[in-house]
Tab-separated table of C-alpha atoms in Angstrom:
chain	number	residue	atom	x	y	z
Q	765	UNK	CA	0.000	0.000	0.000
Q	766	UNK	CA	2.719	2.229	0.779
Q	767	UNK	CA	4.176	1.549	-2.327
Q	768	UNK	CA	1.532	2.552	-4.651
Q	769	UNK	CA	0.540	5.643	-2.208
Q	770	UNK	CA	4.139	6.973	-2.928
Q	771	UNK	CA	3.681	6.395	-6.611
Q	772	UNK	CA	0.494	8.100	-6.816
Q	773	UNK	CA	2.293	11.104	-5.243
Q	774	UNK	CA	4.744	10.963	-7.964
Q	775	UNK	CA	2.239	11.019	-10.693
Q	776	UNK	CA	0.330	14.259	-9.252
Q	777	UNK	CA	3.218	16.291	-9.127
Q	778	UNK	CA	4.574	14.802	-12.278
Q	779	UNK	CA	1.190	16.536	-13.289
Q	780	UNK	CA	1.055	19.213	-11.602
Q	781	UNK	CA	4.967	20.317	-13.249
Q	782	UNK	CA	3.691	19.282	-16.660
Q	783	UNK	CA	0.537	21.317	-16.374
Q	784	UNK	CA	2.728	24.448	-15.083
Q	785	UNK	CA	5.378	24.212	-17.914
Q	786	UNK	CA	1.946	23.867	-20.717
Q	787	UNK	CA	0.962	27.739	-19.068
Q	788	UNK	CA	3.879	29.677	-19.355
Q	789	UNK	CA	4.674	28.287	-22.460
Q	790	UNK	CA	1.537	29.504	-23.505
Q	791	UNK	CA	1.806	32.923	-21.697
Q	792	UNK	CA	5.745	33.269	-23.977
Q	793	UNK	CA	5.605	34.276	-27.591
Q	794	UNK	CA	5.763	31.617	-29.723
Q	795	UNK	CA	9.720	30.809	-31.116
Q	796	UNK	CA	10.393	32.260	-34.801
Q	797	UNK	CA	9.791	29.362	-37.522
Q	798	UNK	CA	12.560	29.073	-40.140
Q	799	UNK	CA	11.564	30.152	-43.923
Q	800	UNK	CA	12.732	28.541	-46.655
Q	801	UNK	CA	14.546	31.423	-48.070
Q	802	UNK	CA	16.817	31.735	-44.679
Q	803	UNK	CA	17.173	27.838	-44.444
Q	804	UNK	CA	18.623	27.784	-47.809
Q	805	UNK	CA	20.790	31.301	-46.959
Q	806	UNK	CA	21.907	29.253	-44.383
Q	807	UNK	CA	23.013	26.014	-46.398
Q	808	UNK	CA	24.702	28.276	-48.418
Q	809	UNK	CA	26.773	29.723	-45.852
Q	810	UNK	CA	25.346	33.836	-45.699
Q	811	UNK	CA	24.809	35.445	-42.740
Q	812	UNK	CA	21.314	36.254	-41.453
Q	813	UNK	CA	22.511	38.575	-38.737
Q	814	UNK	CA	20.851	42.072	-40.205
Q	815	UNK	CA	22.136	45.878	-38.950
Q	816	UNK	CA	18.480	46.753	-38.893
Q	817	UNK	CA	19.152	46.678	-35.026
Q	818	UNK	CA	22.126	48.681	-35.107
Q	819	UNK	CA	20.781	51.377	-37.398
Q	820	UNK	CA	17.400	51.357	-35.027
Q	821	UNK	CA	19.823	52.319	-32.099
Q	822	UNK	CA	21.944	55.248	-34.355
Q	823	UNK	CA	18.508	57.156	-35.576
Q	824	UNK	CA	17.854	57.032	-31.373
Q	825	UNK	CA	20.854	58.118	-30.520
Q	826	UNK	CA	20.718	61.612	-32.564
Q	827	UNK	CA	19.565	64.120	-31.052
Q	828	UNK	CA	16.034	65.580	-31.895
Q	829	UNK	CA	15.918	68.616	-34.153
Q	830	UNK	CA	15.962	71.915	-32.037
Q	831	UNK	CA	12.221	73.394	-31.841
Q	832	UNK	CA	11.362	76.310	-34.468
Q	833	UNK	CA	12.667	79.512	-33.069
Q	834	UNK	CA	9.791	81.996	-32.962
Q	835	UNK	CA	10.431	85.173	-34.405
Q	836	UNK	CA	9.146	87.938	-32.787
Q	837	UNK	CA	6.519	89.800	-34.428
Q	838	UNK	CA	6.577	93.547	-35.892
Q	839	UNK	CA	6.220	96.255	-33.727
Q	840	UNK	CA	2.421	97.126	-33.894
Q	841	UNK	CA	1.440	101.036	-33.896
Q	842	UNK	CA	0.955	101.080	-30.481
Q	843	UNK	CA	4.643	100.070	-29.791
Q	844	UNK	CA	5.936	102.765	-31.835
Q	845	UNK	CA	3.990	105.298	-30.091
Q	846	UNK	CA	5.375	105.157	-26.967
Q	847	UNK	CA	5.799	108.712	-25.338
Q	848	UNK	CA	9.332	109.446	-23.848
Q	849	UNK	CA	9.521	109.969	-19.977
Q	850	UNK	CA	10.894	113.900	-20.990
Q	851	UNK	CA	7.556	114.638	-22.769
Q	852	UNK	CA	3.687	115.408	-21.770
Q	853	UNK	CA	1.248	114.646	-23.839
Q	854	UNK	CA	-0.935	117.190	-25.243
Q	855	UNK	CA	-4.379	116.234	-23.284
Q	856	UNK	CA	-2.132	116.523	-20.164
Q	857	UNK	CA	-0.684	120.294	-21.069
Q	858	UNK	CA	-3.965	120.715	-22.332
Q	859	UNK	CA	-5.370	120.223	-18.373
Q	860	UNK	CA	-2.441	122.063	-17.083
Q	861	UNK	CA	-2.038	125.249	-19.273
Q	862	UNK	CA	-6.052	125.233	-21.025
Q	863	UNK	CA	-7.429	127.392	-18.912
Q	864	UNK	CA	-6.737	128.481	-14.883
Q	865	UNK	CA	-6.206	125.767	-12.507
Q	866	UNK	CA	-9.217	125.048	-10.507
Q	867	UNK	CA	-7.372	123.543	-8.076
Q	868	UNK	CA	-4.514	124.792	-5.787
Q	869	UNK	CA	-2.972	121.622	-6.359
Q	870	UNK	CA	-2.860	120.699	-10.253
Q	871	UNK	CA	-2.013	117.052	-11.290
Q	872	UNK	CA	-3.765	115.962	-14.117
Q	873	UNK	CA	-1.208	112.867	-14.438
Q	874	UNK	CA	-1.966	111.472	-11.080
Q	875	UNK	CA	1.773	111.335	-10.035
Q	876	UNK	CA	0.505	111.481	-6.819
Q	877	UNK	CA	-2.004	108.997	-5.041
Q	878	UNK	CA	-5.807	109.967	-3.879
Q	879	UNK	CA	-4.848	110.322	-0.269
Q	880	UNK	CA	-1.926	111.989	-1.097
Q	881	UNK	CA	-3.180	114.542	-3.276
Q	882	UNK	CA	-5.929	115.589	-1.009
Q	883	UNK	CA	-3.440	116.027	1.935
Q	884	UNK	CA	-1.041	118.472	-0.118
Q	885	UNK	CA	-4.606	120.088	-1.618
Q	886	UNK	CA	-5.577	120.673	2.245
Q	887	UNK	CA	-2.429	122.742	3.255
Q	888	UNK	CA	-2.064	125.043	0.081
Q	889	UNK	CA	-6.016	125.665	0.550
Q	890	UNK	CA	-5.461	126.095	4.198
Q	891	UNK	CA	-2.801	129.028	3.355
Q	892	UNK	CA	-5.166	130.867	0.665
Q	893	UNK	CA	-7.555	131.256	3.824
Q	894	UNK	CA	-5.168	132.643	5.463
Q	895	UNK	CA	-3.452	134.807	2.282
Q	896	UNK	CA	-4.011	137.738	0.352
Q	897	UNK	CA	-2.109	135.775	-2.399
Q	898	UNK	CA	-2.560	132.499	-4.126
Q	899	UNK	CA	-0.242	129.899	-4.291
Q	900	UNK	CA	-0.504	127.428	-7.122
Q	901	UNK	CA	1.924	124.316	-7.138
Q	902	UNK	CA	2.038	122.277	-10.661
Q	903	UNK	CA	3.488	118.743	-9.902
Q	904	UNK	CA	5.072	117.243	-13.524
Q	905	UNK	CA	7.184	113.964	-13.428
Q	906	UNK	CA	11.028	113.788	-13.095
Q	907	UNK	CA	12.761	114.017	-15.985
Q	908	UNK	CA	9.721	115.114	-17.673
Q	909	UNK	CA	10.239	119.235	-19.329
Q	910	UNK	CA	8.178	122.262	-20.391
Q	911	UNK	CA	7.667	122.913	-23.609
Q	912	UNK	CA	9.284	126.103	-24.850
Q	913	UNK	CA	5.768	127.423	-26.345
Q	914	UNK	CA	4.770	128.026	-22.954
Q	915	UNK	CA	5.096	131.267	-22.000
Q	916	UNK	CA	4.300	132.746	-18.599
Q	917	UNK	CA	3.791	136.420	-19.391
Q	918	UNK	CA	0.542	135.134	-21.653
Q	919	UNK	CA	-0.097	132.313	-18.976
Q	920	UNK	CA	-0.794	135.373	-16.966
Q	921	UNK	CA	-2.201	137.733	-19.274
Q	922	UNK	CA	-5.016	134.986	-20.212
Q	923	UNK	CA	-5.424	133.552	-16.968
Q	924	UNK	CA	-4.351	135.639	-13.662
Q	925	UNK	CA	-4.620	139.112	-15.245
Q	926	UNK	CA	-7.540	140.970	-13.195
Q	927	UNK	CA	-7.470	138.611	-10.230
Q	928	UNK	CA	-5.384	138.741	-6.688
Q	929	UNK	CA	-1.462	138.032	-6.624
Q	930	UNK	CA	-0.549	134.858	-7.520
Q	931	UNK	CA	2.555	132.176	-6.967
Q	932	UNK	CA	2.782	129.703	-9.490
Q	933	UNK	CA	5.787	127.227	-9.149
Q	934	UNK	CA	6.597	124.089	-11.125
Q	935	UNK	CA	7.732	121.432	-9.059
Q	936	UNK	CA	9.127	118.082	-10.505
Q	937	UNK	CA	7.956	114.747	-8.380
Q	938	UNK	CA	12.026	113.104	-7.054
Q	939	UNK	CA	13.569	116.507	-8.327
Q	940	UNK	CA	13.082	119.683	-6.322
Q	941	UNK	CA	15.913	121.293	-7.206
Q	942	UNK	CA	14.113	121.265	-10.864
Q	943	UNK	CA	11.936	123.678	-9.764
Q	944	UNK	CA	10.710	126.771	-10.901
Q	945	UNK	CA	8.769	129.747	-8.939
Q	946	UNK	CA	7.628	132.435	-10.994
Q	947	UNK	CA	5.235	135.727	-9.919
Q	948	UNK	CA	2.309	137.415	-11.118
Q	949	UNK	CA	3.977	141.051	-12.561
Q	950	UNK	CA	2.420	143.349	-10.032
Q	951	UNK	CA	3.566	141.188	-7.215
Q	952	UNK	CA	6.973	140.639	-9.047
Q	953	UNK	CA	7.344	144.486	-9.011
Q	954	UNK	CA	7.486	144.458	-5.262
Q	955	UNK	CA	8.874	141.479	-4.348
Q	956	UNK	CA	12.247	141.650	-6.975
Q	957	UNK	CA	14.705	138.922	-8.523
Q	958	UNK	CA	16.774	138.624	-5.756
Q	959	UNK	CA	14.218	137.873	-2.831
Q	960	UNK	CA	11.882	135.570	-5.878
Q	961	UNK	CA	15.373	133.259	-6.263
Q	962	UNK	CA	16.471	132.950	-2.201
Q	963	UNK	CA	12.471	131.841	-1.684
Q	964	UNK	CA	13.217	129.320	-4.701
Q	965	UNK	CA	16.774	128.096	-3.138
Q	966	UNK	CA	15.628	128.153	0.439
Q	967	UNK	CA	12.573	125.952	-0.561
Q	968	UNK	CA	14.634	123.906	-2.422
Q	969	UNK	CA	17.279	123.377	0.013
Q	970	UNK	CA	14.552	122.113	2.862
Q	971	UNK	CA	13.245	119.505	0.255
Q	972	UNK	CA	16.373	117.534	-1.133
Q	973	UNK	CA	17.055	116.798	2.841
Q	974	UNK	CA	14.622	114.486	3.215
Q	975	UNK	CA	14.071	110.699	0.609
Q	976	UNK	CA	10.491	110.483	-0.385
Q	977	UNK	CA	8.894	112.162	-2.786
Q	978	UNK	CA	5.967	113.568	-1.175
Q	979	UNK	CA	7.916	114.815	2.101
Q	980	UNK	CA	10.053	116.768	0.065
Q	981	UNK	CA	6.769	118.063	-2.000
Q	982	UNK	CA	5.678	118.813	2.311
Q	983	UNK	CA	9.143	120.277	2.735
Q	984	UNK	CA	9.184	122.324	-0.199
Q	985	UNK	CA	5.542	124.374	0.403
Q	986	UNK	CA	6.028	124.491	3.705
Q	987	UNK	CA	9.316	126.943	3.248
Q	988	UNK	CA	7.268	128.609	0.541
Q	989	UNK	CA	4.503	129.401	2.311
Q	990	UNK	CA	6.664	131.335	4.677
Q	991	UNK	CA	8.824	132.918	1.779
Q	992	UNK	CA	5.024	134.102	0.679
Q	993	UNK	CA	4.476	135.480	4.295
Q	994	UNK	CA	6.991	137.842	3.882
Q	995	UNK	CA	6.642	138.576	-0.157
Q	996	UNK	CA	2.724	139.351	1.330
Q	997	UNK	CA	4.410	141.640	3.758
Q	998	UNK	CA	5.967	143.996	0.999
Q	999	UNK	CA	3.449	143.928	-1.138
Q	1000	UNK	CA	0.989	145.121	1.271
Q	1001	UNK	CA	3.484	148.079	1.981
Q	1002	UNK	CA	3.710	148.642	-1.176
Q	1003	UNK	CA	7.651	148.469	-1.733
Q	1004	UNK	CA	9.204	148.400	-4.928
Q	1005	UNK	CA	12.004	146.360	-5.425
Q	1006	UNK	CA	15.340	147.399	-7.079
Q	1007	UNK	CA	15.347	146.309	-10.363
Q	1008	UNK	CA	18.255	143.215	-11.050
Q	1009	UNK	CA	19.119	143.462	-14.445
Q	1010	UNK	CA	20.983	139.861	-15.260
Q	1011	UNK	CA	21.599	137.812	-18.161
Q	1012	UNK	CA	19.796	135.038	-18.999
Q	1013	UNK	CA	23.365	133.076	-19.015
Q	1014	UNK	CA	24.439	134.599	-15.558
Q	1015	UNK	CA	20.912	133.739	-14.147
Q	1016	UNK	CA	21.542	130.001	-15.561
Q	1017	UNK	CA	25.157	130.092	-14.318
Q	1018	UNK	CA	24.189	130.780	-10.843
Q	1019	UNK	CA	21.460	128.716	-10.888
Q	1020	UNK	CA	23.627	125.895	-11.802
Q	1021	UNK	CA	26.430	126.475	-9.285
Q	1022	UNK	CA	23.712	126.790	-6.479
Q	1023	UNK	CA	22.328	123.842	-7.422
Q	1024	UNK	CA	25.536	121.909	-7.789
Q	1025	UNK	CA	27.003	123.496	-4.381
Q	1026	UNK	CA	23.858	122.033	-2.396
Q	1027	UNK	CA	24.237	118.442	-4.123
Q	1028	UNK	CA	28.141	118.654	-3.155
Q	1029	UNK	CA	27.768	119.851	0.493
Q	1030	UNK	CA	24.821	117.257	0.872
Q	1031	UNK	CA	27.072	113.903	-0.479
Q	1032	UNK	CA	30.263	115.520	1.692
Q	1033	UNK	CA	28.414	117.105	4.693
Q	1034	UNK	CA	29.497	114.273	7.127
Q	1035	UNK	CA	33.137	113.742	5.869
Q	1036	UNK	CA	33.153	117.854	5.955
Q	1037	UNK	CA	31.682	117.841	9.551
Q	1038	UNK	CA	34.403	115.027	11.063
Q	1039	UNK	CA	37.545	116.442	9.753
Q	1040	UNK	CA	36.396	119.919	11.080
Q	1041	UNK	CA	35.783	118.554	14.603
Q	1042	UNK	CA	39.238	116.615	14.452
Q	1043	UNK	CA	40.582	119.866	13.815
Q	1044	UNK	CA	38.665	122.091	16.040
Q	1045	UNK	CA	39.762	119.497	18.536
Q	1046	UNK	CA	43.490	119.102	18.279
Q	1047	UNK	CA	43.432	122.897	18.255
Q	1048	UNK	CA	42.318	122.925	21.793
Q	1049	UNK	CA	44.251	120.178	22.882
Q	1050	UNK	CA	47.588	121.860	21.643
Q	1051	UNK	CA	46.707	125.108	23.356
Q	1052	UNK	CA	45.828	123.463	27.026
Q	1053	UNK	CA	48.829	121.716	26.511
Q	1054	UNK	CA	51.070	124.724	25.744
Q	1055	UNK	CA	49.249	126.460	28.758
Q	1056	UNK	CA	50.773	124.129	30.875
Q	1057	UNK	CA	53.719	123.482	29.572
Q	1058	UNK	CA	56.873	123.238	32.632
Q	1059	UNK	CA	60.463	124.235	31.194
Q	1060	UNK	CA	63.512	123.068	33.619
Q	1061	UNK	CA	66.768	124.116	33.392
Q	1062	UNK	CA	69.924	121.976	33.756
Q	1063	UNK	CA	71.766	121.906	36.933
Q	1064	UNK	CA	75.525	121.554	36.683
Q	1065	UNK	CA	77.856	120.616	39.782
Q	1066	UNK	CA	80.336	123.602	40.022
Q	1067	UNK	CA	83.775	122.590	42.350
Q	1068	UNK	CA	83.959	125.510	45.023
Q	1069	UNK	CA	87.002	127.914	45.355
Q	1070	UNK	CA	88.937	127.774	48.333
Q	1071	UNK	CA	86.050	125.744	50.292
Q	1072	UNK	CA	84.002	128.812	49.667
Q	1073	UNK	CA	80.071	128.139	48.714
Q	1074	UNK	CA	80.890	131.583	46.177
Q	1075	UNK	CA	83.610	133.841	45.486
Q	1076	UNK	CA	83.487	137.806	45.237
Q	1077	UNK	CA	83.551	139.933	41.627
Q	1078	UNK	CA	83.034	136.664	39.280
Q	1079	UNK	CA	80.865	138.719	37.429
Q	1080	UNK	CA	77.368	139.721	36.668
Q	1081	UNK	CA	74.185	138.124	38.702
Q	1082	UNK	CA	71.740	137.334	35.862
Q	1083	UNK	CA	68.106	137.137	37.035
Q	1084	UNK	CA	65.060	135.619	35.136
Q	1085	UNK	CA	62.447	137.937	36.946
Q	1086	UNK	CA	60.405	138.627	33.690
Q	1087	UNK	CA	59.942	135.930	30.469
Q	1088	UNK	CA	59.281	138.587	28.262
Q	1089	UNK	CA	62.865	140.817	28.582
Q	1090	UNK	CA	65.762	139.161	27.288
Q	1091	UNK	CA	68.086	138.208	30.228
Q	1092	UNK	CA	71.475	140.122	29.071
Q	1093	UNK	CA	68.837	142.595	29.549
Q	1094	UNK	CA	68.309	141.722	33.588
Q	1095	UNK	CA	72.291	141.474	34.840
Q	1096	UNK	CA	72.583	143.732	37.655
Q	1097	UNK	CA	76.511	144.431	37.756
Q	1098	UNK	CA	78.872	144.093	40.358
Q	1099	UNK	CA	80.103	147.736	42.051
Q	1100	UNK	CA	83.592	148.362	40.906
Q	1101	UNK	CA	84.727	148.875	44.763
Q	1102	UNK	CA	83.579	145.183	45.575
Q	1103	UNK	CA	85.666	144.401	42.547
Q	1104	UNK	CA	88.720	145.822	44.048
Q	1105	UNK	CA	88.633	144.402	47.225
């Protein structure tokens, strides 16, 4: 029994291995079947091997063709319109030099935000309630300029002729010292040349101290405002100021070498400042220390004469009673009788 129970074993796995083998045989691709055309290659002794393969792996290995390089495409006629940052355009000087401002503050551009514009509008109308004369401030860009068909004497004539004193100044947004102050003629008349440029310069010189923008817009009509006090002052009294009579050139030159003097003295201020208190300094110190300065004079051992401390008609007694007298000048001779004896 044992015998036929261990070969009853052997025939189900014997199965069991044949009926494994039968599925992956069946699950593999089935093996390539000679043709008669390679069987008799073969007899004949050619080579089947084919560089199909090899070729296959050369087209992979080059590389693909780079992509099509887009060309950019014509400037449309909005491209080539593109205003430069020194220019306004015309609807802009239209709102700034069409007709008189409306406005104390005058921005058409909106350099400036909402909030920022109606804080600036507050102080300038703030100081025409509390004026006789108007202060208008113009804000352009920059590096943006005037164009030279803009003239102030018919600015005025059209617009401020008839009406109370006016102060008109062009101020450039990141470049006070661009600005520009000009006066209605009858106020001109009493306030003069000189006194219009120091309110420009002083103005000017309280706005480039400080970074932003706007502060130095705050810095610059604050200092005006007072320059106006005073301009309201004379013109009230009814002074007439000398008249300046300068070149356009020498009012350009000076202009220029104000300008570049501030710029210099602001980039060198705090170099300027230290070597001036290092010198201011050592000044002081080398006078305290000449003040108490100690001379000492040598002291030489001198044998004595005869075991005597001194001997009698040696000479002169020199004395240093005074520092400002010579000393040949103090000797106090020895008596010609002491001397002799």
């Amino acid at each position: 029994m044992r015998a036929i129970h261990k070969f009853l074993c052997l025939v189900l796995i014997f199965l069991a291995l044949f009926l494994n083998a039968a599925e992956e045989a069946e699950e593999h691709d089935p093996l390539p079947q000679w043709s008669e055309e390679d069987a008799a290659r073969v007899m004949r002794g050619e080579c089947l091997i084919s560089d199909a393969l090899f070729r296959l792996q050369e087209e992979e290995a080059v590389p693909p063709p780079p992509p099509d390089v887009l060309e950019l495409p014509a400037p449309g006629p909005e491209s080539l319109n593109v205003v430069p940052p020194t220019e306004i355009l015309d609807e802009d000087l239209a709102k700034y030099f069409g007709q008189k401002p409306k406005s104390y503050l005058v921005d058409p551009q909106k350099l400036m935000s909402r909030q920022e514009f109606r804080d600036r509008l507050s102080f300038l109308k703030y100081h025409a309630s509390d004026s006789n004369l108007d202060f208008y401030v113009y804000v352009f860009d920059e590096q943006q300029t005037i164009p030279a068909n803009i003239q102030m004497d018919s600015l005025f004539a059209q617009q401020f002729d008839g009406g109370r004193p006016a102060v008109i100044v062009f101020y450039y947004m990141g470049a006070p010292e661009r600005s520009e102050l000009y006066l209605t003629p009858e106020l001109m008349r009493s306030v003069g040349e000189g006194e219009r440029m120091r309110a420009l310069q002083s103005s000017i010189n309280q706005a480039v101290v400080k970074s932003q923008p706007v502060d130095q817009l705050d810095g610059f009509c604050v200092q005006m405002s007072i320059r106006i006090y005073w301009m309201e002052k004379a013109f009230i009294s009814g002074v007439i100021a000398p008249v300046m009579v300068l070149e356009k050139d020498e009012i350009n030159e000076q202009e220029l070498a104000a300008r570049a003097a501030t710029t210099w003295f602001k980039e060198w201020q705090l170099p300027i400042c230290l070597i001036l208190g290092v010198i201011i300094v050592g000044i002081i110190t080398g006078w305290i220390r000449r003040a108490r300065e100690k001379f000492y004079f040598t002291e030489y051992e001198i044998a004595p004469r005869m075991s005597g401390s001194h001997a009698a008609g040696v000479g002169a007694v020199i004395t240093y009673a005074s520092a400002k007298i010579p000393p040949a000048m103090q000797r106090e001779q020895v008596p010609d009788y002491l001397r002799r004896m």
